[in-house]
mmCIF file of C-alpha atoms in Angstrom:
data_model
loop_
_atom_site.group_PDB
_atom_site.id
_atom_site.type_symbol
_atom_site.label_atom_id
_atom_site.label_comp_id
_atom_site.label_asym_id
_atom_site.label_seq_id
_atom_site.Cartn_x
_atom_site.Cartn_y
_atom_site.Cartn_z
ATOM 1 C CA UNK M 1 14.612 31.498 3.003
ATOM 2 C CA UNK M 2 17.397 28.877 2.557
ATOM 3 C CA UNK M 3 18.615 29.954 6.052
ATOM 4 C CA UNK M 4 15.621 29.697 8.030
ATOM 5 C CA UNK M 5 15.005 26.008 6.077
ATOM 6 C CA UNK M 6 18.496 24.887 6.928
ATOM 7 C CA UNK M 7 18.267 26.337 10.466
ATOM 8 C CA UNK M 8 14.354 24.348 11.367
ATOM 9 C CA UNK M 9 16.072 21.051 9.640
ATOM 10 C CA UNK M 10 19.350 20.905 11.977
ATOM 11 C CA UNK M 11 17.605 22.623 15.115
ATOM 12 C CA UNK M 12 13.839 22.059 14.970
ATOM 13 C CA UNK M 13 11.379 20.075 16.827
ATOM 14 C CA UNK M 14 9.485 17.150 14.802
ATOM 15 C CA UNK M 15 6.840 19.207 13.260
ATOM 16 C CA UNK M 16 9.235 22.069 12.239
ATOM 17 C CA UNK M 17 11.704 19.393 10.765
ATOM 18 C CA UNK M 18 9.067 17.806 8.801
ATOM 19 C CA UNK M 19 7.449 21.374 7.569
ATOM 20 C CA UNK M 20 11.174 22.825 6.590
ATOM 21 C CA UNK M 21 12.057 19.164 4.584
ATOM 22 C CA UNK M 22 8.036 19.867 2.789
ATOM 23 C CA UNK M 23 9.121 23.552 2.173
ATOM 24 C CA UNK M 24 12.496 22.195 0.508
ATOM 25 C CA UNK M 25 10.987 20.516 -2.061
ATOM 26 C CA UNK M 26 9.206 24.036 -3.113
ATOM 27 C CA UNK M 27 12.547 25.795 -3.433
ATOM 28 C CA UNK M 28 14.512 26.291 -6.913
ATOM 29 C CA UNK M 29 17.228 24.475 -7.676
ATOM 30 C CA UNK M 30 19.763 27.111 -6.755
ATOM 31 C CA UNK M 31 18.286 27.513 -3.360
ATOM 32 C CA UNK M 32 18.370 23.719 -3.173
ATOM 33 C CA UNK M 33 21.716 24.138 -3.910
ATOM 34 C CA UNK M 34 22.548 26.475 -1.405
ATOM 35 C CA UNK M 35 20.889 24.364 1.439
ATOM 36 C CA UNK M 36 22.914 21.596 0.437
ATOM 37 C CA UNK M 37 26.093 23.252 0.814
ATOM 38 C CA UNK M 38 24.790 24.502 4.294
ATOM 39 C CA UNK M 39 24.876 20.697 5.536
ATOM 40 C CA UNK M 40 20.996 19.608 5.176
ATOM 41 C CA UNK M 41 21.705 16.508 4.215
ATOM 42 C CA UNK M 42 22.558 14.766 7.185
ATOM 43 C CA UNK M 43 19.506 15.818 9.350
ATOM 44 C CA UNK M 44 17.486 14.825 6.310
ATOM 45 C CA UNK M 45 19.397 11.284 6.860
ATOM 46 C CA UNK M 46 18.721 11.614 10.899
ATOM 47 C CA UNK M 47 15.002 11.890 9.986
ATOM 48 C CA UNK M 48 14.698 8.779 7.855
ATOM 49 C CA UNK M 49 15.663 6.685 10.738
ATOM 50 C CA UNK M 50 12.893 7.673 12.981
ATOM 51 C CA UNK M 51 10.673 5.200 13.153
ATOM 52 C CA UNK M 52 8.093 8.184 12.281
ATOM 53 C CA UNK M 53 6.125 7.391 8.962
ATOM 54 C CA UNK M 54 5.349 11.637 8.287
ATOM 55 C CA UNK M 55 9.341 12.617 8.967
ATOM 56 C CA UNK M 56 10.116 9.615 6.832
ATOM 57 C CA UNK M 57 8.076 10.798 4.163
ATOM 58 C CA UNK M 58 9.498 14.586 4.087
ATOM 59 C CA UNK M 59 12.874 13.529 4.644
ATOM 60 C CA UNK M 60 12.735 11.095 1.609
ATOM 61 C CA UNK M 61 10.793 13.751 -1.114
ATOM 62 C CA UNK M 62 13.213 16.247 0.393
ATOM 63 C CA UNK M 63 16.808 14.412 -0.631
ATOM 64 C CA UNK M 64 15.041 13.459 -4.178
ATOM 65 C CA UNK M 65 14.511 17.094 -4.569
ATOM 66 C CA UNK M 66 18.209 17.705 -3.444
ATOM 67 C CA UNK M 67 19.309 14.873 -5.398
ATOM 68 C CA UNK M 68 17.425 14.987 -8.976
ATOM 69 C CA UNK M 69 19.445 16.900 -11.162
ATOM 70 C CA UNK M 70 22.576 17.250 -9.558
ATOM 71 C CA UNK M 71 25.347 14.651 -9.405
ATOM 72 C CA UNK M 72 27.127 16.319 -6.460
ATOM 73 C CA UNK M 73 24.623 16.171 -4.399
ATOM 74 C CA UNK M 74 23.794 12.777 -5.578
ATOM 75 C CA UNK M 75 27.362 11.649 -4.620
ATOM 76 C CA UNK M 76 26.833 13.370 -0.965
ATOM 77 C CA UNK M 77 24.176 12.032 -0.388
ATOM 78 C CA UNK M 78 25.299 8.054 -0.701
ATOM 79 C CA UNK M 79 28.652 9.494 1.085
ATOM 80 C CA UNK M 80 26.785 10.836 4.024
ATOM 81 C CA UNK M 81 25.211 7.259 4.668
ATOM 82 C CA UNK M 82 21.752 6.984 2.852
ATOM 83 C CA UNK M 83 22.611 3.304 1.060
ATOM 84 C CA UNK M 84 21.967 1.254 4.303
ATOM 85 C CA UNK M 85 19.316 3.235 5.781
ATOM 86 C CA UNK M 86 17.339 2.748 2.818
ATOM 87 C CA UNK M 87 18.029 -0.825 2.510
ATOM 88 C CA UNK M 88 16.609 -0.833 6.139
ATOM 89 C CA UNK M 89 13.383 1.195 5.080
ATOM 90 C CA UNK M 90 12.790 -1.392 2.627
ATOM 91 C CA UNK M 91 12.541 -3.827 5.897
ATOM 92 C CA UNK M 92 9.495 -2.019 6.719
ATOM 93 C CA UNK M 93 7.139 -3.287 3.801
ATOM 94 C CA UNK M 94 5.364 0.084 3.454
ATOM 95 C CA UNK M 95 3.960 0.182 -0.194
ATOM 96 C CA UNK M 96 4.559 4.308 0.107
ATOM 97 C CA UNK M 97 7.718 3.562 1.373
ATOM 98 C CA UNK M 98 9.107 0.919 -0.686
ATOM 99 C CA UNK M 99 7.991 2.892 -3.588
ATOM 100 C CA UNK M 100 9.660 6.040 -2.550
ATOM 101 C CA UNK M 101 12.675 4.268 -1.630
ATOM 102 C CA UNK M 102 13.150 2.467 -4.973
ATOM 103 C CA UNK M 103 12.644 5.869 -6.471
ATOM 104 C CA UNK M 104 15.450 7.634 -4.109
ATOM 105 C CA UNK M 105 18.117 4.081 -5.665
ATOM 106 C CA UNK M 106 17.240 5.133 -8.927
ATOM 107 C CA UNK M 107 17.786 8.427 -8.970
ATOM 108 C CA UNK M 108 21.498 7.528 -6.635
ATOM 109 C CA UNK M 109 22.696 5.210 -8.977
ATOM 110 C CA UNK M 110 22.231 7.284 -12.019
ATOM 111 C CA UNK M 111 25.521 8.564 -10.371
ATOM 112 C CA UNK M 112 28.721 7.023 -12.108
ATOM 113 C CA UNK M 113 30.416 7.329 -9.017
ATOM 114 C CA UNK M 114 27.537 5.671 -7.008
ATOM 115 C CA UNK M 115 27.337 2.567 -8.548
ATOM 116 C CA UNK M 116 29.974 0.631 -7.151
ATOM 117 C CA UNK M 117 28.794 1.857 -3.775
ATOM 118 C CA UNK M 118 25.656 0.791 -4.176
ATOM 119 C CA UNK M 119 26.469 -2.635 -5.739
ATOM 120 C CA UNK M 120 29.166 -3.082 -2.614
ATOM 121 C CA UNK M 121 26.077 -2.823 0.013
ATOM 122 C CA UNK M 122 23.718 -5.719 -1.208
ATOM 123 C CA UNK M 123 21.025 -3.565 -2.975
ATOM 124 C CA UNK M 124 20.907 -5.551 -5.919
ATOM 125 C CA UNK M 125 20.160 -8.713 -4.573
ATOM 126 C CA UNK M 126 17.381 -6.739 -2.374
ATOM 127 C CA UNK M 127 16.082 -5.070 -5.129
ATOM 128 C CA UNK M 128 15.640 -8.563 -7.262
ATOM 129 C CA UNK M 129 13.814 -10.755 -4.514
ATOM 130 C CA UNK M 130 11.300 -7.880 -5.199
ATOM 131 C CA UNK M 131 11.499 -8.123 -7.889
ATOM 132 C CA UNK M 132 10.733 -11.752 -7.988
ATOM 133 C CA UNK M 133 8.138 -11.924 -4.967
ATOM 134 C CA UNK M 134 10.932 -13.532 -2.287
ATOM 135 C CA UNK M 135 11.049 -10.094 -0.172
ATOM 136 C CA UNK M 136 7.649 -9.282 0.234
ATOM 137 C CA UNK M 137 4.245 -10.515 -1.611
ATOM 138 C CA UNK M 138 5.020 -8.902 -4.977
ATOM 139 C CA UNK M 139 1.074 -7.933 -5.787
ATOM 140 C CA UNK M 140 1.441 -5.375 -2.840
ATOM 141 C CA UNK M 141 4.314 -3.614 -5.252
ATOM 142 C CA UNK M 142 3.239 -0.877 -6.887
ATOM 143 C CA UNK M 143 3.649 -1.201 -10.799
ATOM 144 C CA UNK M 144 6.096 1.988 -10.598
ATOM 145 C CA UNK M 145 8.037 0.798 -8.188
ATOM 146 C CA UNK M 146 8.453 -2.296 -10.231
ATOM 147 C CA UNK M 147 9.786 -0.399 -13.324
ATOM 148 C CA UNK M 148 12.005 1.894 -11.288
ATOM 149 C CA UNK M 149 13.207 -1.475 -9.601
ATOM 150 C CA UNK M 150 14.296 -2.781 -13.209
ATOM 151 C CA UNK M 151 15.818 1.038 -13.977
ATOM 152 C CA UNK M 152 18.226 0.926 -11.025
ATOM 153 C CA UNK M 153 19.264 -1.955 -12.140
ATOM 154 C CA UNK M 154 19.703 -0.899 -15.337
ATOM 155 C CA UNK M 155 21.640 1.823 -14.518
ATOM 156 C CA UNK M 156 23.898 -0.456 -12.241
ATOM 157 C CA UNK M 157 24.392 -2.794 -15.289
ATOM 158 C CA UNK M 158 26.300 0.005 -17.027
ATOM 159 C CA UNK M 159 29.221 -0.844 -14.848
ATOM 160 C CA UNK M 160 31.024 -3.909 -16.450
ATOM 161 C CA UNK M 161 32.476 -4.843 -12.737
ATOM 162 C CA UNK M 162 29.000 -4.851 -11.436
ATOM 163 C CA UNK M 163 27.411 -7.308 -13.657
ATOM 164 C CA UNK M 164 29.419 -10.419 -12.323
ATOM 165 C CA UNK M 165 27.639 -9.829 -9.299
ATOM 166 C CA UNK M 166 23.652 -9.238 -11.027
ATOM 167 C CA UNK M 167 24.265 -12.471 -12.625
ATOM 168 C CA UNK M 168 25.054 -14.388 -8.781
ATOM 169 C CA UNK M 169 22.126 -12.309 -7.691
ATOM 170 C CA UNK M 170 19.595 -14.435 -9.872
ATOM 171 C CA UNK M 171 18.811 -11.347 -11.924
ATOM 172 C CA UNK M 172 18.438 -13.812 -15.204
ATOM 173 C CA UNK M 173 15.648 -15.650 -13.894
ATOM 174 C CA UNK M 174 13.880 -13.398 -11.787
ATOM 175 C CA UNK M 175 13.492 -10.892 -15.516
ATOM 176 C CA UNK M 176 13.050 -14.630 -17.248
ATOM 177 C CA UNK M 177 9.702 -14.686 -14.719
ATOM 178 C CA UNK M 178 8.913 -11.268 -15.258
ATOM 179 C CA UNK M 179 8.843 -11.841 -18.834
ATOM 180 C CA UNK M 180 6.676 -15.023 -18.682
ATOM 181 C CA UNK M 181 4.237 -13.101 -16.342
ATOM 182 C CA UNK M 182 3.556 -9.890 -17.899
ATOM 183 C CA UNK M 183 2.119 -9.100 -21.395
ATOM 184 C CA UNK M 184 4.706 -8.657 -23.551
ATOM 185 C CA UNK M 185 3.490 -5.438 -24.735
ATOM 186 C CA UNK M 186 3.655 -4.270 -21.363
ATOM 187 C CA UNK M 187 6.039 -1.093 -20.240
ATOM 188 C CA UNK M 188 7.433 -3.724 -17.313
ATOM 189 C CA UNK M 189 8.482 -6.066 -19.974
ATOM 190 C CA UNK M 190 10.034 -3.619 -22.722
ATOM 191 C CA UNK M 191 12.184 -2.723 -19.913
ATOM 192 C CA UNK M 192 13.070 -6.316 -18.518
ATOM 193 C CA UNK M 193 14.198 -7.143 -21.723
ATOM 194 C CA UNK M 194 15.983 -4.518 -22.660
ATOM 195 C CA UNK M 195 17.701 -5.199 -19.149
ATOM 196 C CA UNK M 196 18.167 -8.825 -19.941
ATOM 197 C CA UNK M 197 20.037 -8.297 -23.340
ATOM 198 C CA UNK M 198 22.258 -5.822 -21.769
ATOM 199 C CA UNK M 199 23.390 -7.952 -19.231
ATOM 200 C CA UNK M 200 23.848 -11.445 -21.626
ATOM 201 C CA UNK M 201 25.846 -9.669 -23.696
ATOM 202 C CA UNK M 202 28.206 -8.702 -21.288
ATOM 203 C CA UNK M 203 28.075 -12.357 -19.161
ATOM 204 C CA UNK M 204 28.480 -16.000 -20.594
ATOM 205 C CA UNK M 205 27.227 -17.294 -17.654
ATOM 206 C CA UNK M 206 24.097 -15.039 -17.939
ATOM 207 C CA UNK M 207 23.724 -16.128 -21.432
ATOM 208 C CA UNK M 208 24.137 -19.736 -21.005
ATOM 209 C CA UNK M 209 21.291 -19.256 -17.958
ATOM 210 C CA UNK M 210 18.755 -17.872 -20.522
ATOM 211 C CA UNK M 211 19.332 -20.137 -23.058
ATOM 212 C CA UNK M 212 19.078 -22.732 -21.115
ATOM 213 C CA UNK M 213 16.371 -22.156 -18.606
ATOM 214 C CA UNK M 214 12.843 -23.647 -19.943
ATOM 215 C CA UNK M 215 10.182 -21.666 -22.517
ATOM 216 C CA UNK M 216 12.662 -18.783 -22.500
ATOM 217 C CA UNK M 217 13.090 -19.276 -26.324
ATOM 218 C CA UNK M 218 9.512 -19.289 -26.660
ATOM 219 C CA UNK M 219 8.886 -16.234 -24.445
ATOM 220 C CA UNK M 220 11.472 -14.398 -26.836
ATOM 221 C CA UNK M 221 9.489 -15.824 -30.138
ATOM 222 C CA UNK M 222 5.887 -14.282 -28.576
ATOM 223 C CA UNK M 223 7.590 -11.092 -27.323
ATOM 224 C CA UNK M 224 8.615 -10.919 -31.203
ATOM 225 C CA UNK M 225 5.065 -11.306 -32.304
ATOM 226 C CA UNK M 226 3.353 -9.416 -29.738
ATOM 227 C CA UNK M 227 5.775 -7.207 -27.991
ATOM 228 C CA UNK M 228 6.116 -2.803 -28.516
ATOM 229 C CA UNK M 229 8.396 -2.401 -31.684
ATOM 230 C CA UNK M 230 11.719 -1.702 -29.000
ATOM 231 C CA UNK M 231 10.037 -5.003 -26.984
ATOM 232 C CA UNK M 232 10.905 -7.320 -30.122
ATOM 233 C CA UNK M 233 14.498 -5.464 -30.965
ATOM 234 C CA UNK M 234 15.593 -6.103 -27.741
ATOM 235 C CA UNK M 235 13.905 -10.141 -27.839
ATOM 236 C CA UNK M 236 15.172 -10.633 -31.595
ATOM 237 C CA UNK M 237 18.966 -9.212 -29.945
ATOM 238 C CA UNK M 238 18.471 -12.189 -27.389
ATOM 239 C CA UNK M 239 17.705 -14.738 -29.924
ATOM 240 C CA UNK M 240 20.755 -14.016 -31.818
ATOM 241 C CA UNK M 241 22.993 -13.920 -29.232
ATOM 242 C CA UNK M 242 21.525 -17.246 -27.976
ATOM 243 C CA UNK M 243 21.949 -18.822 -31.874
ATOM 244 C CA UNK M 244 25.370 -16.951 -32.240
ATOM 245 C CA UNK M 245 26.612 -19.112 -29.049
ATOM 246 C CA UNK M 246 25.719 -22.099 -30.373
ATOM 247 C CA UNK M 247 24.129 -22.480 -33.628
ATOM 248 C CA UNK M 248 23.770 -25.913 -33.660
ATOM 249 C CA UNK M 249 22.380 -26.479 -30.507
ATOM 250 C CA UNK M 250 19.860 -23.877 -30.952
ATOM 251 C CA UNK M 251 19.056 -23.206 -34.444
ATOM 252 C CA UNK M 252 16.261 -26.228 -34.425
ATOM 253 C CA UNK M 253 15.221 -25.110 -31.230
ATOM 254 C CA UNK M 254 14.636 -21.433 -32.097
ATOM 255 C CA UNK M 255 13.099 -22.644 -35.640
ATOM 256 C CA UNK M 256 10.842 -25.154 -33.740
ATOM 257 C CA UNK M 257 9.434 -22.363 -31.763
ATOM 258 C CA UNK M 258 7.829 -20.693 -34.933
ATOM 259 C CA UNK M 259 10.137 -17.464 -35.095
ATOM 260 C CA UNK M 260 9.901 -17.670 -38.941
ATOM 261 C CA UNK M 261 7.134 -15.796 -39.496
ATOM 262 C CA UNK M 262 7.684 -13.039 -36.607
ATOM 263 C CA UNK M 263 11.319 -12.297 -38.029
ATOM 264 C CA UNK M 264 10.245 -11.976 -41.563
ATOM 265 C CA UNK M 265 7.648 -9.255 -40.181
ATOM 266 C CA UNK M 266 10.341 -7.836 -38.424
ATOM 267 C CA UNK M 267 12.969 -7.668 -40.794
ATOM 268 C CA UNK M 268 10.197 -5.156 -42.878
ATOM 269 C CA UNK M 269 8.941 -2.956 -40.483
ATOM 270 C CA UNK M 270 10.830 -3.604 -37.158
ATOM 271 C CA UNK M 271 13.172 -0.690 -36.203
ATOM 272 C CA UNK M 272 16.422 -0.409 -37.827
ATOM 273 C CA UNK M 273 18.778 -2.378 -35.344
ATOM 274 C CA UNK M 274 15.477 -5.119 -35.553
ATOM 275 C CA UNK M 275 15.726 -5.241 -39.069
ATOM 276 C CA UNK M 276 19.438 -5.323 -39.119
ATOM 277 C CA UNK M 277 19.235 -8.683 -35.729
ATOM 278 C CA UNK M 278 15.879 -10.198 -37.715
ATOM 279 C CA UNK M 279 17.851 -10.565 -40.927
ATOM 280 C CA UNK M 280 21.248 -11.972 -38.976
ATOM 281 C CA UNK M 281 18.983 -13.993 -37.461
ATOM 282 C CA UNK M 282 17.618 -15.451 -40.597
ATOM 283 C CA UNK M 283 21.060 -15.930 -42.047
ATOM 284 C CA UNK M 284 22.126 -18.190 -38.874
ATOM 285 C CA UNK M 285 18.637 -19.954 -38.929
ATOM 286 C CA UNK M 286 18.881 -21.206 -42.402
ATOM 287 C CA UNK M 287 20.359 -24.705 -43.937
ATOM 288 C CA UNK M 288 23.581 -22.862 -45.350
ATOM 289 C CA UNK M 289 24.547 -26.099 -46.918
ATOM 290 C CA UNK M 290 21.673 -26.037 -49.071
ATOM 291 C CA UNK M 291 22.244 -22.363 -51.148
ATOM 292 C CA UNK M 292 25.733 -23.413 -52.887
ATOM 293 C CA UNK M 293 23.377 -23.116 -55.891
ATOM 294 C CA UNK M 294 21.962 -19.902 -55.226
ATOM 295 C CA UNK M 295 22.835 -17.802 -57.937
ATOM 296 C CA UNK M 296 21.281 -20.547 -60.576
ATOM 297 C CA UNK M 297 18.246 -20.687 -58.897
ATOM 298 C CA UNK M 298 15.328 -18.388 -59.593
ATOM 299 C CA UNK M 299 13.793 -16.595 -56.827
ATOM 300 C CA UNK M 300 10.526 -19.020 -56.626
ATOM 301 C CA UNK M 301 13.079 -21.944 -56.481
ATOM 302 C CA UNK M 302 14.748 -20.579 -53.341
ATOM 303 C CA UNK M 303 11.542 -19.342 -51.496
ATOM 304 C CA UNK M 304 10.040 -23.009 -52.874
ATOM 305 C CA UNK M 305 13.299 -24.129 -51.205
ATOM 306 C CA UNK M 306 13.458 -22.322 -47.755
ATOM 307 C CA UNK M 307 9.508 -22.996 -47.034
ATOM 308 C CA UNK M 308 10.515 -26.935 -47.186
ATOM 309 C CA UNK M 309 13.576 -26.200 -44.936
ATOM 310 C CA UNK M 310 11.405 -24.752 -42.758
ATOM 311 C CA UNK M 311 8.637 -27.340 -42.719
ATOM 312 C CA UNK M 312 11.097 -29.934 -42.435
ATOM 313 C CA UNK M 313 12.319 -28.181 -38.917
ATOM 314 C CA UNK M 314 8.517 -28.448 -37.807
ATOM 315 C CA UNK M 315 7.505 -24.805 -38.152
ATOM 316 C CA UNK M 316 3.866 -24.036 -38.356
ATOM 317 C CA UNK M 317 2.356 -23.188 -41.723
ATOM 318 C CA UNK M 318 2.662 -19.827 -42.810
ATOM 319 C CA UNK M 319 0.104 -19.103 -45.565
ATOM 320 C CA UNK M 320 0.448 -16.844 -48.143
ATOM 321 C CA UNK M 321 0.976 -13.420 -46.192
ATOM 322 C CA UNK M 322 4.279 -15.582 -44.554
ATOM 323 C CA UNK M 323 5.140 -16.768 -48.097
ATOM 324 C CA UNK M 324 4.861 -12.648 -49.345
ATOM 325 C CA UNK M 325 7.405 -12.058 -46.661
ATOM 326 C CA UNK M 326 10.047 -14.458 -47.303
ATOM 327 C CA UNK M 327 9.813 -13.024 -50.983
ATOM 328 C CA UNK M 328 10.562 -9.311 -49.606
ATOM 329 C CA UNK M 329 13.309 -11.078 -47.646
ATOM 330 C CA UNK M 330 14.806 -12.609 -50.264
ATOM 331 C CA UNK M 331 14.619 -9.513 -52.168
ATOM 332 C CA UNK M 332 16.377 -7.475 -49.535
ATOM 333 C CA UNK M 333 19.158 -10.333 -49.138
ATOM 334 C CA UNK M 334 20.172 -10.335 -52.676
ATOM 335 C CA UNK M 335 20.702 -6.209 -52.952
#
């Protein structure tokens, strides 16, 4: 069977080559296997530069069949030439296409040995002006194509050398906008964020662009409220890494956005790196000056004492399921 496949891809006429790239897709992954050490590859390349939608179509489900699973094949496959042909598919503003195309990056640059490759050819810049609406009108995007978008890049982001050139790309702001656009308990915004704190952790200059680019801070202090539990571990990471920066440039800023209350919940029943930021967090965020006399105070004295600190940075009022909170808080600080 691999044979005959192999045979109608490298000698066949248009309808053969498109019927033996459908049939590949059927075989296991041994026979896949096989036909990829037989040399399919390249006529599967051939056909995704024919200017012929159906062979396009086979030829790309046909290489993510070859390539899912199997790094070797993954690495001949970017080898053979695939980077700039897809690149030039993406020219084509096909929403079948474009989706299928941002699905055959992601599954390439899961590839250790891909990812400089990849970054090298100017994919990442492509794939965030679709990200942010420059390439093509960004409603025609299919919402998976979107999230596999933000994947590749996540997987690209793994490699420390790439990230100089993510952050030159304008990855910060185009997530920043995803962020503000989405809801934040949203699958497309779990992911940009988790994306977002990968990539300011690793890059001052992507760090000082989020902190300083306008109603980030407050997009971090919603996502916190209203975001899926990994949604606010990842926002409350950003926060701290913006506040461990520069705590006195940001501390009033953060506290003026109302985090309070979102942190305390957090610091409860947030996952256990959220609890562990949230409470960090809270440490940084209070008047350390002010608790010299902690251990003679009683423990309504120093909740008395942080609700005023608080007020007197302009938060909004809590109420008494905030003011519950900041007891269990103080509870869990003094153990």
């Amino acid at each position: 069977m691999e044979g005959f496949v192999a045979q109608n891809l490298c000698n066949g006429s248009r309808e053969v080559r498109i019927q033996a790239a459908t049939q590949l897709g059927n075989l296991n992954p041994k026979q896949r296997h096989k036909l990829a050490e037989r040399g399919v590859i390249a006529p599967l390349i051939s056909m995704l530069q024919s200017q012929d939608y159906e062979a396009i179509e086979a030829a790309l489900f046909a290489l993510l069949s070859l390539a899912f699973g199997n790094e070797r094949n993954k690495i001949r496959i970017v080898k053979l030439g695939v980077i700039p042909v897809l690149l030039e598919l993406l020219q084509s503003q096909n929403e079948s296409l474009t989706e299928l195309v941002i699905a055959a990056f992601l599954v390439i640059s899961s590839c250790g040995a891909n990812k400089l490759a990849i970054a090298a050819s100017g994919a990442i810049s492509v794939l965030v002006k679709i990200l942010g609406g420059e390439y093509d009108d960004t409603d025609s995007i299919s919402m998976q194509a979107k999230l596999d978008a933000v994947a590749t890049l996540h997987n690209l982001s793994s490699c420390h050398q790439i990230i100089p050139s993510m952050v030159s790309s304008g990855i910060v702001f185009t997530l920043l906008q995803l962020i503000h656009s989405y809801e934040k308990s949203s699958e497309l915004v779990d992911k940009a964020m988790a994306l977002l704190e990968d990539i300011i952790a690793s890059s001052e200059n992507a760090l000082a662009q989020t902190s300083g680019a306008g109603d980030a801070i407050r997009a971090f202090v919603e996502t916190i409220e209203e975001g899926t539990p990994q949604c606010k571990e990842h926002a409350v990471g950003i926060l701290l890494l913006i506040c461990q920066s520069c705590r006195d440039k940001y501390r009033g800023l953060i506290l003026r956005e109302g985090v309070i209350p979102g942190l305390l919940q957090l610091s409860v029943d947030g996952t256990w790196r959220a609890k562990e930021k949230a409470k960090q967090l809270l440490l940084l965020l209070r008047d350390c000056t002010s608790y010299r006399t902690r251990a003679k105070q009683s423990k309504r004295e120093l909740v008395e004492q942080i609700m005023q600190e608080i007020d007197a940075e302009g938060e909004k009022v809590m109420g008494t399921k905030a003011l519950r909170l900041v007891e269990d808080m103080i509870a869990k600080l003094s153990t």
